[in-house]
Amino acid sequence: MASVMGLLEERETAARAAVEALQAEADRILAGLGVAEAVLERRVIARVELAEALAAGDDAADPPALEVQVPAPRPTWTRCRLPGRRWCDAGTG
């Protein structure tokens, strides 16, 4: 019969492996999110510049006002050094 200490160590090892796998997945997802946010930012800039170019090319005396919605900045997540937290906004820890 296995000792209680041995069983607890096995469970701890399994939990540690699960945490490491999830941390790797979180890193991959955050990297993908960063790429997607950069693409979105480029698309917004392209749309704004196109709208400005089209408005400048109009011969109308008063071109219509352009409503551009620029997405709010999102926090940049990083591994956290604060106790009890894995991920923090890059500015907090």
PDB file of C-alpha atoms in Angstrom:
ATOM      1  CA  MET A   1       0.000   0.000   0.000  1.00  0.00           C
ATOM      2  CA  ALA A   2       1.331   3.420  -0.984  1.00  0.00           C
ATOM      3  CA  SER A   3       2.007   5.915   1.749  1.00  0.00           C
ATOM      4  CA  VAL A   4      -0.187   8.949   2.208  1.00  0.00           C
ATOM      5  CA  MET A   5       2.832  11.180   1.632  1.00  0.00           C
ATOM      6  CA  GLY A   6       3.559   9.391  -1.648  1.00  0.00           C
ATOM      7  CA  LEU A   7      -0.036   9.821  -2.828  1.00  0.00           C
ATOM      8  CA  LEU A   8       0.033  13.523  -1.991  1.00  0.00           C
ATOM      9  CA  GLU A   9       3.320  13.940  -3.858  1.00  0.00           C
ATOM     10  CA  GLU A  10       1.834  12.229  -6.932  1.00  0.00           C
ATOM     11  CA  ARG A  11      -1.183  14.545  -6.831  1.00  0.00           C
ATOM     12  CA  GLU A  12       1.058  17.582  -6.404  1.00  0.00           C
ATOM     13  CA  THR A  13       3.156  16.506  -9.391  1.00  0.00           C
ATOM     14  CA  ALA A  14       0.015  16.069 -11.518  1.00  0.00           C
ATOM     15  CA  ALA A  15      -1.320  19.469 -10.417  1.00  0.00           C
ATOM     16  CA  ARG A  16       2.030  21.115 -11.192  1.00  0.00           C
ATOM     17  CA  ALA A  17       2.030  19.569 -14.684  1.00  0.00           C
ATOM     18  CA  ALA A  18      -1.525  20.814 -15.263  1.00  0.00           C
ATOM     19  CA  VAL A  19      -0.546  24.343 -14.169  1.00  0.00           C
ATOM     20  CA  GLU A  20       2.479  24.361 -16.470  1.00  0.00           C
ATOM     21  CA  ALA A  21       0.382  23.152 -19.426  1.00  0.00           C
ATOM     22  CA  LEU A  22      -2.258  25.802 -18.787  1.00  0.00           C
ATOM     23  CA  GLN A  23       0.416  28.513 -18.428  1.00  0.00           C
ATOM     24  CA  ALA A  24       1.863  27.502 -21.796  1.00  0.00           C
ATOM     25  CA  GLU A  25      -1.611  27.630 -23.339  1.00  0.00           C
ATOM     26  CA  ALA A  26      -2.251  31.054 -21.772  1.00  0.00           C
ATOM     27  CA  ASP A  27       1.054  32.316 -23.208  1.00  0.00           C
ATOM     28  CA  ARG A  28       0.040  31.043 -26.652  1.00  0.00           C
ATOM     29  CA  ILE A  29      -3.405  32.654 -26.404  1.00  0.00           C
ATOM     30  CA  LEU A  30      -1.989  35.980 -25.223  1.00  0.00           C
ATOM     31  CA  ALA A  31       0.489  35.974 -28.108  1.00  0.00           C
ATOM     32  CA  GLY A  32      -2.379  35.334 -30.534  1.00  0.00           C
ATOM     33  CA  LEU A  33      -4.389  38.099 -28.918  1.00  0.00           C
ATOM     34  CA  GLY A  34      -1.499  40.520 -29.389  1.00  0.00           C
ATOM     35  CA  VAL A  35      -1.283  39.650 -33.087  1.00  0.00           C
ATOM     36  CA  ALA A  36      -5.053  40.022 -33.535  1.00  0.00           C
ATOM     37  CA  GLU A  37      -5.052  43.397 -31.763  1.00  0.00           C
ATOM     38  CA  ALA A  38      -2.239  44.623 -34.028  1.00  0.00           C
ATOM     39  CA  VAL A  39      -4.218  43.547 -37.101  1.00  0.00           C
ATOM     40  CA  LEU A  40      -7.314  45.321 -35.774  1.00  0.00           C
ATOM     41  CA  GLU A  41      -5.322  48.501 -35.159  1.00  0.00           C
ATOM     42  CA  ARG A  42      -3.939  48.420 -38.709  1.00  0.00           C
ATOM     43  CA  ARG A  43      -7.450  47.916 -40.117  1.00  0.00           C
ATOM     44  CA  VAL A  44      -8.812  50.864 -38.122  1.00  0.00           C
ATOM     45  CA  ILE A  45      -5.964  53.093 -39.291  1.00  0.00           C
ATOM     46  CA  ALA A  46      -6.490  52.028 -42.913  1.00  0.00           C
ATOM     47  CA  ARG A  47     -10.220  52.781 -42.706  1.00  0.00           C
ATOM     48  CA  VAL A  48      -9.616  56.199 -41.128  1.00  0.00           C
ATOM     49  CA  GLU A  49      -7.001  57.110 -43.722  1.00  0.00           C
ATOM     50  CA  LEU A  50      -9.273  55.994 -46.562  1.00  0.00           C
ATOM     51  CA  ALA A  51     -12.163  58.028 -45.160  1.00  0.00           C
ATOM     52  CA  GLU A  52      -9.885  61.083 -44.856  1.00  0.00           C
ATOM     53  CA  ALA A  53      -8.598  60.649 -48.399  1.00  0.00           C
ATOM     54  CA  LEU A  54     -12.111  60.277 -49.784  1.00  0.00           C
ATOM     55  CA  ALA A  55     -13.285  63.340 -47.851  1.00  0.00           C
ATOM     56  CA  ALA A  56     -10.341  65.405 -49.094  1.00  0.00           C
ATOM     57  CA  GLY A  57     -11.088  64.377 -52.669  1.00  0.00           C
ATOM     58  CA  ASP A  58     -14.702  65.579 -52.537  1.00  0.00           C
ATOM     59  CA  ASP A  59     -15.452  68.852 -54.297  1.00  0.00           C
ATOM     60  CA  ALA A  60     -18.304  69.544 -51.884  1.00  0.00           C
ATOM     61  CA  ALA A  61     -17.911  72.686 -49.787  1.00  0.00           C
ATOM     62  CA  ASP A  62     -18.823  70.899 -46.552  1.00  0.00           C
ATOM     63  CA  PRO A  63     -17.992  67.178 -46.592  1.00  0.00           C
ATOM     64  CA  PRO A  64     -19.939  65.062 -44.103  1.00  0.00           C
ATOM     65  CA  ALA A  65     -18.373  64.614 -40.690  1.00  0.00           C
ATOM     66  CA  LEU A  66     -16.646  61.277 -40.242  1.00  0.00           C
ATOM     67  CA  GLU A  67     -17.390  59.240 -37.165  1.00  0.00           C
ATOM     68  CA  VAL A  68     -14.459  57.031 -36.361  1.00  0.00           C
ATOM     69  CA  GLN A  69     -14.513  54.716 -33.412  1.00  0.00           C
ATOM     70  CA  VAL A  70     -11.030  53.763 -32.328  1.00  0.00           C
ATOM     71  CA  PRO A  71     -11.000  50.806 -29.952  1.00  0.00           C
ATOM     72  CA  ALA A  72     -10.051  51.566 -26.363  1.00  0.00           C
ATOM     73  CA  PRO A  73      -6.566  50.388 -25.396  1.00  0.00           C
ATOM     74  CA  ARG A  74      -6.498  46.995 -23.755  1.00  0.00           C
ATOM     75  CA  PRO A  75      -4.194  46.063 -20.921  1.00  0.00           C
ATOM     76  CA  THR A  76      -1.053  44.141 -21.770  1.00  0.00           C
ATOM     77  CA  TRP A  77      -1.036  41.032 -19.626  1.00  0.00           C
ATOM     78  CA  THR A  78       2.165  39.629 -18.240  1.00  0.00           C
ATOM     79  CA  ARG A  79       3.175  37.102 -15.633  1.00  0.00           C
ATOM     80  CA  CYS A  80       2.523  38.628 -12.244  1.00  0.00           C
ATOM     81  CA  ARG A  81       4.915  38.852  -9.341  1.00  0.00           C
ATOM     82  CA  LEU A  82       2.124  39.665  -6.896  1.00  0.00           C
ATOM     83  CA  PRO A  83       1.317  36.868  -4.447  1.00  0.00           C
ATOM     84  CA  GLY A  84      -1.619  34.723  -5.477  1.00  0.00           C
ATOM     85  CA  ARG A  85      -1.875  36.110  -9.024  1.00  0.00           C
ATOM     86  CA  ARG A  86      -0.511  34.578 -12.217  1.00  0.00           C
ATOM     87  CA  TRP A  87      -1.374  37.383 -14.683  1.00  0.00           C
ATOM     88  CA  CYS A  88      -1.346  41.135 -14.181  1.00  0.00           C
ATOM     89  CA  ASP A  89      -1.687  44.230 -16.291  1.00  0.00           C
ATOM     90  CA  ALA A  90       1.900  44.955 -17.335  1.00  0.00           C
ATOM     91  CA  GLY A  91       1.839  48.182 -15.337  1.00  0.00           C
ATOM     92  CA  THR A  92       0.894  46.587 -11.999  1.00  0.00           C
ATOM     93  CA  GLY A  93       3.337  43.869 -11.324  1.00  0.00           C
TER      94      GLY A  93
END
